XYZ file of C-alpha atoms in Angstrom:
689
model
C 26.712 -1.042 44.125
C 24.915 -3.277 41.669
C 26.011 -1.128 38.743
C 29.669 -1.263 39.843
C 29.539 -5.068 40.082
C 28.263 -5.316 36.543
C 30.972 -3.010 35.264
C 33.801 -5.008 36.906
C 32.431 -8.272 35.495
C 32.161 -6.969 31.900
C 34.438 -8.403 29.208
C 36.065 -4.990 28.687
C 37.126 -4.810 32.318
C 38.383 -8.407 32.212
C 40.461 -7.676 29.126
C 41.969 -4.561 30.705
C 42.970 -6.487 33.841
C 44.970 -9.176 31.996
C 48.480 -8.882 30.671
C 48.882 -9.643 26.938
C 50.990 -12.701 27.647
C 48.182 -14.193 29.686
C 45.370 -13.155 27.346
C 43.306 -15.943 25.824
C 40.584 -15.669 23.198
C 37.962 -17.172 25.490
C 37.798 -13.893 27.416
C 35.795 -12.590 24.445
C 33.134 -15.217 24.832
C 31.395 -12.956 27.373
C 30.685 -10.436 24.594
C 27.068 -10.667 23.488
C 26.112 -7.316 21.954
C 27.224 -5.295 18.962
C 28.451 -2.491 21.212
C 30.558 -4.779 23.383
C 32.070 -6.446 20.329
C 33.030 -3.049 18.873
C 34.591 -2.037 22.217
C 36.648 -5.230 22.299
C 37.609 -4.681 18.667
C 38.787 -1.115 19.410
C 40.781 -2.232 22.453
C 42.351 -5.075 20.493
C 43.531 -2.659 17.805
C 44.833 -0.203 20.430
C 46.850 -2.900 22.224
C 47.942 -4.709 19.009
C 46.188 -7.841 20.229
C 44.205 -7.797 16.980
C 47.144 -9.710 15.469
C 46.627 -12.539 17.919
C 44.953 -15.256 15.829
C 42.620 -16.335 18.639
C 41.407 -12.797 19.296
C 40.942 -11.899 15.631
C 39.162 -15.161 14.867
C 36.814 -14.696 17.786
C 36.053 -11.104 16.768
C 35.316 -12.173 13.207
C 32.981 -14.939 14.387
C 31.139 -12.421 16.577
C 30.697 -9.953 13.722
C 29.279 -12.590 11.361
C 26.853 -13.876 13.980
C 23.290 -13.135 12.687
C 22.481 -11.263 15.908
C 25.282 -8.770 15.205
C 25.790 -9.197 11.420
C 28.377 -6.509 10.740
C 29.877 -7.667 7.462
C 31.977 -4.522 7.039
C 33.961 -5.050 10.251
C 34.180 -8.795 9.680
C 35.776 -8.254 6.269
C 38.132 -5.565 7.616
C 39.469 -8.015 10.220
C 39.773 -10.743 7.600
C 41.720 -8.503 5.195
C 43.864 -6.715 7.786
C 45.465 -9.385 9.851
C 44.881 -12.837 8.453
C 47.766 -13.655 6.130
C 46.899 -17.327 6.269
C 43.188 -17.497 7.054
C 41.804 -20.863 7.964
C 38.994 -22.657 6.156
C 36.744 -22.026 9.157
C 37.128 -18.255 8.779
C 36.539 -18.437 5.035
C 33.383 -20.398 5.742
C 32.148 -17.868 8.278
C 32.666 -14.940 5.904
C 31.215 -16.706 2.853
C 28.114 -17.608 4.845
C 27.766 -14.004 6.010
C 27.993 -12.712 2.418
C 25.253 -15.104 1.293
C 23.136 -14.197 4.338
C 23.396 -10.509 3.370
C 22.324 -11.142 -0.262
C 25.843 -10.440 -1.512
C 26.362 -13.722 -3.277
C 28.739 -12.328 -5.889
C 31.286 -11.456 -3.169
C 30.719 -14.895 -1.642
C 31.694 -16.596 -4.910
C 34.688 -14.273 -5.319
C 35.872 -15.199 -1.827
C 35.341 -18.863 -2.661
C 37.625 -18.476 -5.683
C 40.225 -16.828 -3.415
C 39.951 -19.836 -1.089
C 40.703 -22.182 -3.972
C 43.629 -20.008 -5.124
C 45.176 -20.488 -1.665
C 44.948 -24.249 -2.207
C 42.446 -24.642 0.605
C 39.931 -27.414 0.073
C 36.266 -26.529 0.722
C 34.281 -28.773 3.030
C 30.637 -29.722 3.480
C 30.037 -26.380 5.197
C 31.588 -24.287 2.382
C 29.882 -26.026 -0.513
C 26.193 -25.597 0.492
C 26.857 -21.867 1.050
C 28.459 -21.229 -2.343
C 25.857 -23.423 -4.088
C 23.141 -21.280 -2.490
C 24.987 -18.144 -3.650
C 25.224 -19.403 -7.227
C 21.506 -20.246 -7.175
C 20.591 -16.737 -6.025
C 22.689 -15.172 -8.779
C 21.309 -17.511 -11.434
C 24.945 -18.366 -12.179
C 24.285 -21.611 -14.053
C 27.809 -22.033 -15.436
C 29.456 -21.478 -12.041
C 26.857 -23.672 -10.335
C 27.665 -26.582 -12.653
C 31.394 -26.061 -12.033
C 30.811 -26.275 -8.271
C 28.752 -29.437 -8.881
C 31.778 -30.962 -10.610
C 33.986 -29.939 -7.703
C 31.590 -31.650 -5.287
C 32.296 -35.027 -6.853
C 36.018 -34.409 -7.278
C 36.320 -33.683 -3.554
C 34.304 -36.732 -2.571
C 31.119 -35.037 -1.335
C 28.875 -36.883 -3.777
C 27.114 -38.673 -0.939
C 26.758 -35.791 1.519
C 23.012 -35.180 1.895
C 23.390 -31.485 2.796
C 25.560 -30.759 -0.238
C 23.319 -32.772 -2.572
C 20.183 -31.156 -1.150
C 21.739 -27.752 -1.942
C 22.383 -28.903 -5.518
C 18.756 -30.021 -5.911
C 17.623 -26.587 -4.680
C 20.079 -24.816 -7.001
C 18.950 -26.654 -10.134
C 15.305 -26.098 -9.186
C 15.949 -22.343 -8.955
C 17.775 -22.426 -12.310
C 14.721 -24.086 -13.868
C 16.973 -27.054 -14.729
C 14.583 -29.432 -13.007
C 15.764 -32.526 -14.904
C 19.295 -32.069 -13.556
C 17.871 -31.500 -10.090
C 15.906 -34.728 -10.404
C 19.037 -36.669 -11.377
C 20.836 -35.420 -8.270
C 17.783 -36.220 -6.140
C 17.412 -39.752 -7.528
C 21.084 -40.467 -6.775
C 20.673 -39.527 -3.098
C 20.628 -42.444 -0.663
C 19.426 -40.308 2.223
C 16.776 -37.879 1.017
C 15.870 -35.323 3.653
C 12.705 -33.243 3.805
C 14.497 -30.203 2.384
C 15.492 -32.057 -0.794
C 11.928 -33.348 -1.307
C 10.535 -29.836 -0.860
C 13.129 -28.276 -3.176
C 12.301 -30.694 -5.970
C 8.535 -30.252 -5.529
C 8.981 -26.470 -5.529
C 11.059 -26.713 -8.714
C 8.393 -28.732 -10.530
C 5.691 -26.304 -9.348
C 7.653 -23.302 -10.642
C 8.048 -25.054 -14.009
C 4.276 -25.601 -14.120
C 4.622 -29.385 -13.862
C 2.211 -29.626 -10.940
C 1.123 -33.195 -11.674
C 4.722 -34.419 -11.300
C 4.981 -32.383 -8.097
C 1.795 -34.047 -6.843
C 3.186 -37.509 -7.586
C 6.340 -36.692 -5.607
C 4.210 -35.295 -2.794
C 2.325 -38.593 -2.560
C 5.648 -40.478 -2.324
C 7.047 -38.322 0.505
C 7.695 -40.178 3.770
C 7.183 -36.955 5.740
C 5.627 -33.601 4.928
C 5.750 -30.191 6.518
C 3.741 -27.012 6.031
C 5.946 -25.962 3.099
C 5.182 -29.210 1.246
C 1.426 -28.636 1.461
C 1.579 -24.914 0.750
C 3.793 -25.413 -2.286
C 1.179 -27.651 -3.923
C -1.726 -25.360 -3.041
C 0.142 -22.424 -4.560
C 1.134 -24.407 -7.653
C -2.333 -25.696 -8.511
C -3.853 -22.267 -7.770
C -1.469 -20.450 -10.102
C -2.004 -22.868 -13.000
C -5.786 -22.462 -12.747
C -6.587 -25.880 -11.247
C -8.413 -24.380 -8.311
C -10.538 -27.428 -7.530
C -7.451 -29.572 -6.897
C -5.859 -26.723 -4.930
C -8.986 -26.482 -2.776
C -8.973 -30.239 -2.121
C -5.330 -30.104 -0.959
C -6.032 -26.952 1.062
C -8.814 -28.628 3.045
C -6.672 -31.752 3.567
C -3.900 -29.712 5.205
C -3.404 -30.618 8.882
C -2.524 -26.977 9.573
C -2.992 -23.961 7.344
C -0.704 -20.966 7.319
C -1.226 -17.510 5.844
C 0.669 -18.457 2.683
C -1.794 -21.249 1.894
C -4.833 -19.025 2.568
C -3.370 -16.303 0.351
C -2.546 -18.809 -2.393
C -6.161 -20.017 -2.434
C -7.529 -16.461 -2.581
C -5.155 -15.722 -5.455
C -6.206 -18.881 -7.275
C -9.917 -18.170 -6.900
C -9.471 -14.610 -8.162
C -7.465 -15.699 -11.211
C -10.133 -18.310 -11.976
C -12.830 -15.610 -11.777
C -14.449 -17.163 -8.695
C -14.641 -13.937 -6.723
C -17.354 -15.182 -4.351
C -15.232 -18.113 -3.127
C -12.280 -15.782 -2.609
C -14.499 -13.471 -0.549
C -15.715 -16.380 1.581
C -12.149 -17.389 2.395
C -11.204 -13.781 3.140
C -14.134 -13.440 5.550
C -13.215 -16.731 7.281
C -9.613 -15.686 7.958
C -8.820 -14.860 11.566
C -5.460 -13.323 10.682
C -4.647 -11.373 7.516
C -1.426 -9.840 6.298
C -0.735 -7.240 3.621
C -0.458 -9.962 0.971
C -4.029 -11.050 1.834
C -5.375 -7.536 1.301
C -3.320 -7.092 -1.878
C -4.569 -10.405 -3.287
C -8.184 -9.350 -2.749
C -7.772 -5.841 -4.162
C -5.789 -7.110 -7.168
C -8.371 -9.864 -7.676
C -11.280 -7.433 -7.710
C -9.404 -5.291 -10.238
C -8.554 -8.325 -12.385
C -12.224 -9.312 -12.537
C -13.443 -5.831 -13.423
C -15.025 -5.220 -10.008
C -13.313 -1.896 -9.647
C -15.647 -0.321 -7.111
C -15.247 -3.260 -4.735
C -11.461 -2.972 -5.053
C -11.584 0.673 -3.971
C -14.062 -0.025 -1.172
C -11.758 -2.740 0.189
C -8.818 -0.335 0.034
C -10.787 2.103 2.184
C -11.605 -0.676 4.677
C -7.922 -1.612 4.779
C -6.826 1.963 5.487
C -9.477 2.401 8.189
C -8.062 -0.735 9.841
C -4.599 0.895 9.956
C -3.086 -1.561 7.479
C -0.493 0.388 5.516
C -0.424 -0.242 1.743
C 2.699 -0.882 -0.307
C 3.464 -0.250 -3.973
C 1.595 -3.410 -5.045
C -1.567 -2.234 -3.248
C -1.454 1.153 -4.925
C -0.774 -0.322 -8.379
C -3.985 -2.385 -8.174
C -5.970 0.506 -6.721
C -4.794 2.935 -9.424
C -5.769 0.390 -12.083
C -9.240 0.171 -10.508
C -9.545 3.969 -10.530
C -8.553 3.969 -14.220
C -11.151 1.280 -14.941
C -13.922 3.395 -13.435
C -12.468 6.716 -14.636
C -13.266 8.306 -11.259
C -10.983 11.314 -11.463
C -11.608 12.648 -7.950
C -10.660 9.312 -6.404
C -7.559 9.232 -8.603
C -6.499 12.677 -7.416
C -7.014 11.602 -3.795
C -4.814 8.551 -4.377
C -2.123 10.671 -6.021
C -2.167 12.961 -2.985
C -1.905 9.942 -0.655
C 1.094 8.622 -2.602
C 2.927 11.964 -2.360
C 2.090 12.607 1.316
C 3.244 9.150 2.376
C 6.567 9.335 0.590
C 6.061 6.729 -2.104
C 8.540 7.004 -4.980
C 6.839 7.720 -8.306
C 9.912 7.306 -10.488
C 9.081 3.625 -11.072
C 5.918 1.687 -11.779
C 3.739 4.035 -9.679
C 4.670 6.884 -12.016
C 3.613 4.786 -15.009
C 0.302 3.899 -13.325
C -0.392 7.537 -12.416
C 0.118 8.584 -16.049
C -2.182 5.772 -17.204
C -4.767 6.588 -14.553
C -4.994 10.289 -15.437
C -5.061 9.471 -19.153
C -7.916 6.980 -18.724
C -9.785 9.373 -16.433
C -9.780 11.968 -19.213
C -7.305 14.415 -17.647
C -4.417 14.331 -20.103
C -3.063 17.585 -18.617
C -2.593 15.897 -15.223
C -0.932 12.930 -16.939
C 1.526 15.299 -18.610
C 2.200 17.021 -15.266
C 3.100 13.682 -13.657
C 5.258 12.747 -16.645
C 7.199 16.016 -16.570
C 7.778 15.732 -12.806
C 9.532 12.345 -13.108
C 13.255 13.144 -13.033
C 14.578 9.806 -14.255
C 12.140 8.731 -16.924
C 12.168 5.091 -17.966
C 10.780 3.562 -21.156
C 7.558 2.664 -19.317
C 6.891 6.337 -18.486
C 7.449 7.455 -22.096
C 5.278 4.617 -23.386
C 2.410 5.386 -20.983
C 2.448 9.049 -22.020
C 2.567 8.241 -25.761
C -0.347 5.801 -25.364
C -2.300 8.403 -23.358
C -1.812 11.166 -25.930
C -2.792 8.810 -28.752
C -5.892 7.702 -26.866
C -6.963 11.352 -26.618
C -6.502 11.994 -30.337
C -3.360 14.087 -29.773
C -1.388 12.277 -32.464
C 1.057 15.092 -33.256
C 2.091 15.401 -29.600
C 2.326 11.611 -29.253
C 4.614 11.272 -32.290
C 6.733 14.256 -31.215
C 7.200 12.628 -27.815
C 8.145 9.327 -29.447
C 10.756 11.020 -31.627
C 12.149 12.898 -28.621
C 12.377 9.623 -26.716
C 14.365 8.047 -29.553
C 16.692 11.060 -29.829
C 17.481 10.673 -26.117
C 18.697 7.140 -26.760
C 15.712 5.359 -25.197
C 14.852 2.098 -26.941
C 11.099 1.770 -27.612
C 9.388 -1.518 -26.821
C 6.674 -3.433 -28.649
C 4.091 -1.703 -26.414
C 5.519 1.727 -27.299
C 4.874 1.015 -30.977
C 1.293 -0.067 -30.234
C 0.792 3.403 -28.720
C 2.408 5.084 -31.732
C 0.352 3.098 -34.256
C -2.862 3.748 -32.322
C -2.103 7.473 -32.378
C -1.692 7.292 -36.160
C -4.946 5.338 -36.450
C -7.037 7.770 -34.424
C -5.738 10.711 -36.475
C -5.862 8.990 -39.893
C -2.086 9.326 -40.437
C -1.729 6.464 -42.891
C 1.748 7.291 -44.218
C 3.130 7.745 -40.712
C 1.494 4.479 -39.699
C 3.210 2.551 -42.483
C 6.550 4.228 -41.716
C 6.492 3.470 -37.979
C 5.384 -0.127 -38.599
C 8.412 -0.650 -40.886
C 10.685 1.235 -38.468
C 9.683 -1.133 -35.672
C 10.758 -4.148 -37.748
C 13.807 -2.798 -39.596
C 15.354 -0.364 -37.073
C 14.492 -2.019 -33.770
C 14.167 -5.677 -34.720
C 10.763 -6.025 -33.067
C 8.646 -8.843 -34.485
C 5.073 -7.576 -35.056
C 2.408 -9.205 -32.891
C -1.261 -9.523 -33.770
C -1.836 -6.226 -31.898
C 0.605 -4.413 -34.218
C -1.046 -5.889 -37.317
C -4.418 -4.934 -35.853
C -3.294 -1.309 -35.528
C -1.949 -1.218 -39.098
C -5.130 -2.759 -40.525
C -7.213 -0.256 -38.536
C -5.211 2.673 -39.950
C -5.670 1.403 -43.504
C -9.398 0.758 -43.022
C -10.110 4.162 -41.493
C -8.411 5.923 -44.400
C -10.017 3.831 -47.160
C -7.086 1.612 -48.177
C -9.259 -1.489 -47.968
C -7.458 -3.581 -50.592
C -4.135 -2.964 -48.844
C -5.754 -3.833 -45.503
C -7.120 -7.069 -47.012
C -3.699 -7.904 -48.443
C -2.041 -7.207 -45.078
C -4.484 -9.537 -43.314
C -3.852 -12.316 -45.838
C -0.072 -12.017 -45.466
C -0.056 -12.043 -41.652
C 2.003 -14.870 -40.097
C -0.759 -15.528 -37.562
C -4.511 -16.135 -37.780
C -6.502 -12.849 -37.805
C -8.672 -12.337 -34.744
C -12.091 -10.821 -34.153
C -10.726 -7.257 -33.837
C -8.961 -7.337 -37.208
C -11.959 -8.696 -39.128
C -14.249 -6.174 -37.392
C -11.923 -3.324 -38.440
C -12.096 -4.467 -42.062
C -15.881 -4.844 -41.890
C -16.354 -1.379 -40.351
C -14.007 0.111 -42.940
C -16.009 -1.527 -45.727
C -19.219 -0.024 -44.335
C -17.709 3.454 -43.927
C -16.307 3.442 -47.465
C -19.197 1.612 -49.150
C -17.310 -1.478 -50.314
C -19.850 -4.309 -50.358
C -17.502 -7.031 -51.632
C -14.865 -6.538 -48.953
C -17.678 -6.154 -46.381
C -19.035 -9.614 -47.287
C -15.519 -11.062 -47.253
C -14.835 -9.627 -43.782
C -18.243 -10.660 -42.430
C -17.893 -14.265 -43.614
C -14.491 -14.566 -41.924
C -15.695 -12.807 -38.792
C -18.608 -15.240 -38.444
C -16.108 -18.125 -38.590
C -13.990 -16.598 -35.811
C -16.784 -15.209 -33.604
C -20.222 -16.384 -34.825
C -22.105 -14.723 -31.969
C -20.870 -11.194 -32.688
C -24.065 -9.169 -33.135
C -22.143 -6.161 -34.472
C -21.095 -8.191 -37.483
C -24.714 -8.712 -38.606
C -25.725 -5.112 -37.927
C -22.804 -3.690 -39.943
C -23.340 -6.173 -42.789
C -27.011 -5.247 -42.991
C -26.045 -1.570 -43.142
C -23.740 -2.320 -46.071
C -26.547 -4.121 -47.902
C -29.012 -1.338 -47.112
C -26.606 1.291 -48.465
C -26.268 -0.766 -51.663
C -30.073 -1.081 -51.937
C -29.981 -4.863 -51.592
C -33.061 -5.183 -49.375
C -33.398 -8.915 -49.962
C -29.963 -9.361 -48.374
C -31.006 -7.104 -45.484
C -34.003 -9.398 -44.900
C -31.760 -12.482 -44.973
C -29.490 -11.006 -42.303
C -32.537 -10.012 -40.235
C -33.934 -13.557 -40.366
C -30.552 -14.990 -39.457
C -30.440 -12.755 -36.367
C -33.950 -13.770 -35.328
C -33.169 -17.486 -35.671
C -30.042 -17.145 -33.561
C -31.897 -15.142 -30.933
C -29.343 -12.358 -30.831
C -29.584 -9.693 -28.178
C -27.390 -6.639 -28.238
C -25.009 -6.134 -25.324
C -26.614 -3.571 -23.011
C -24.948 -0.196 -23.318
C -24.097 1.547 -20.063
C -22.540 4.897 -19.261
C -21.219 6.256 -15.998
C -20.444 9.729 -14.687
C -18.800 10.687 -11.396
C -20.216 13.563 -9.389
C -19.109 14.587 -5.884
C -17.411 11.263 -5.239
C -20.422 9.170 -6.316
C -20.490 7.112 -9.510
C -23.832 7.357 -11.354
C -24.521 4.595 -13.901
C -27.132 4.611 -16.665
C -28.366 1.973 -19.100
C -30.557 2.383 -22.199
C -33.964 3.796 -21.225
C -32.961 3.932 -17.544
C -35.651 5.282 -15.204
C -34.219 4.094 -11.898
C -32.159 7.165 -11.042
C -33.425 9.419 -8.199
C -33.336 12.377 -10.623
C -35.210 10.545 -13.397
C -37.873 13.244 -13.823
C -35.280 16.016 -14.151
C -33.162 13.899 -16.503
C -36.049 13.128 -18.863
C -37.123 16.744 -18.794
C -33.583 17.690 -19.818
C -33.675 14.995 -22.559
C -36.828 16.607 -23.957
C -35.122 20.005 -23.910
C -32.067 18.503 -25.661
C -34.281 16.918 -28.343
C -35.962 20.260 -29.115
C -32.650 22.129 -29.282
C -31.146 19.460 -31.556
C -34.147 19.616 -33.864
C -33.867 23.405 -34.013
C -30.181 23.016 -34.912
C -31.186 20.847 -37.891
C -30.131 17.458 -36.529
C -31.503 14.447 -38.442
C -31.169 11.173 -36.474
C -28.916 8.523 -38.038
C -30.773 5.254 -37.429
C -28.488 3.001 -39.485
C -26.930 1.403 -36.413
C -30.187 0.666 -34.592
C -31.062 -3.030 -34.247
C -32.773 -4.453 -37.328
C -35.600 -5.904 -35.257
C -36.846 -2.332 -34.695
C -38.556 -1.436 -37.974
C -40.578 1.700 -37.195
C -38.614 4.912 -37.809
C -40.040 6.702 -34.748
C -39.194 3.731 -32.564
C -35.656 3.822 -33.889
C -35.355 7.528 -33.059
C -36.784 6.934 -29.583
C -34.239 4.141 -29.078
C -31.414 6.555 -29.934
C -32.741 9.274 -27.620
C -32.584 6.872 -24.661
C -29.020 5.721 -25.235
C -27.088 5.593 -21.976
C -24.634 8.362 -22.874
C -27.526 10.761 -23.568
C -28.890 10.085 -20.079
C -25.426 10.668 -18.617
C -25.052 13.925 -20.583
C -28.450 15.102 -19.327
C -27.388 14.302 -15.758
C -24.129 16.198 -16.298
C -25.885 19.256 -17.716
C -28.110 19.333 -14.638
C -25.464 18.714 -11.959
C -21.922 19.490 -13.155
C -20.805 23.116 -12.820
C -20.719 24.963 -16.119
C -16.952 25.567 -15.997
C -16.137 21.891 -15.383
C -16.008 19.248 -18.125
C -18.694 16.560 -18.209
C -16.756 13.258 -18.089
C -18.526 10.093 -19.246
C -17.371 6.488 -19.611
C -19.249 4.133 -21.958
C -18.750 0.357 -22.077
C -19.400 0.145 -25.851
C -18.345 2.198 -28.821
C -20.252 5.448 -29.298
C -22.707 5.100 -32.193
C -22.720 7.469 -35.176
C -25.802 9.366 -34.040
C -24.661 9.871 -30.452
C -21.313 11.111 -31.743
C -23.028 13.706 -33.935
C -25.475 14.640 -31.166
C -22.705 15.138 -28.571
C -20.807 17.405 -30.962
C -23.921 19.540 -31.409
C -24.730 19.586 -27.677
C -21.201 20.782 -26.805
C -21.842 23.822 -29.000
C -25.496 24.365 -28.031
C -24.790 24.344 -24.272
C -21.205 25.686 -24.560
C -19.893 22.746 -22.537
C -16.819 20.560 -22.775
C -17.899 16.910 -22.871
C -15.297 14.145 -22.591
C -16.449 10.631 -23.481
C -14.345 7.491 -23.107
C -15.777 4.570 -25.060
C -14.231 1.126 -25.532
C -12.038 2.452 -28.333
C -10.717 5.895 -27.408
C -11.441 9.329 -25.916
C -13.642 11.934 -27.583
C -13.191 15.556 -26.503
C -16.277 17.478 -27.623
C -16.053 21.261 -27.527
C -17.645 24.097 -29.485
C -19.438 21.697 -31.808
C -16.401 19.619 -32.804
C -14.606 16.482 -31.629
C -10.915 15.781 -31.099
C -11.199 12.623 -33.224
C -11.945 14.693 -36.347
C -14.315 11.851 -37.274
C -11.459 9.298 -37.471
C -13.116 7.326 -34.702
């Protein structure tokens, strides 16, 4: 019985029981669900009551209601039966378009309204102003602003507040301020919009001054300032505002974590994270991205694991940071697990995730896997091509990198400035000086790309590696920007490799001006003097180093085995397998000696004078310890993959080439410059390293 009662009292039943002549639109007010509204719509069409203005208007208002929000049906009613739609119906539909992020259609409908000689009101104008702001339609927004004053709405606080918000979103904060200052009745929304606009422009001090003048504040006001000061690096001020907040929401907590991470204050970010009672995905992403930003890759991956254990599902941003952390550590097994997770959970790899996967595999030393990912992407974007070109160049595969670049251009893809950095690096690592010059000129003349200091750095490096030192010097002197540490170091290293003392002194003197604490500068300069037999100059450099108290950056090398990252430093004896490792080092030394290896001690610190001590120093370099560990533990058919934080020295490069042949092992070393693939006694860099 209860069910029958409900049926007879439904709006459908009521509509069926009334004759058309007695029908009134208020019968539809009982409709409250999408299904009921569609039923009424269908019945109205069937009985031709859809042409009754009251019925059609009521149906349209139901469809645009946020609880139902069926824009398709609303527009069909509007177009089908309303020959002379009222301003109210225009307003309803325009608002619905803006609500559904279809602001372009909202502005088109607004133009139609004006063509019908209908005058917008203070409900229409805020909606279309909001639509223009979302589209970034500055010209149209200014035209609407003019219309506001023509129609006499220059004192309406809701319209003016919308204009302040619009100009703030356009970045035209001065215009927004003029509107704001002309308002007699400034509401909280207008204050917040202006503060938000100043924050987004980076003018946080002006935003703070406005904040202090506000008669009332809400959570948005406080959070906006915290976020602004955090993003511009003024974390201390952000923290002060954060702790003054009467109530703190997740946005403010996340903003502070972000600010601490960007300022390098990881410990403070961790403290806040631990103090939070509630966390959202943005909180986790901020922490993981922050760890990655600060080079604490292992902690980033550990936090990802904690997040997944807690059933928090990652998004693309989470995986981007995590893949970057994997690439930083070069932990291939973890990278493969992440790739599997991405595929199994349906993430799309045609966008930025595809680019990061290519980069990750390239930096983990598996260029074959990077190529597999690249080939599997159906709709390749410039970022995918660039990542693959950079990866091939990094691995010394210059011919393949340049072929891929040329193929990309033939397909009509426009290379970016980053693409050309990859191309020039590939030329540098392979010693392709003519190609390097050609691609540098192509970038400028064919693609109109202005060279940055990175592009000049690549060109100088190519010239220095191949012995064109005078041309490199001339290029540096003609650069439109001040040469940096990297460029001077390239010239200095080139001078050492090609025995040019004069250019070496020139580069060293300029390098000391730019980066006086660079120990490598003094070591290389001393080597140049030693090669020229100028031992008095060698002594001068040695004394200079002693006075300045220089200490060489500690070299470290890491190798992943069975999911565990093993790290070694020079002379390390802390590893659980130390005895086995040093026994293997002794075996390696004997085999190298039998193969005729003579240690190259030219790059050992000058403070070590005894020849045997120098040789002992070389034998305990971190990459040798990592190689010994790999020979003991990594299966013979698998490559030994090592990551070093510094550039591989001359002697270790020669030694690793010999060891790859002696033990018949593939050894892949990533230093801070490039990848070296050692196999059968040779290296992929062909000594252009």
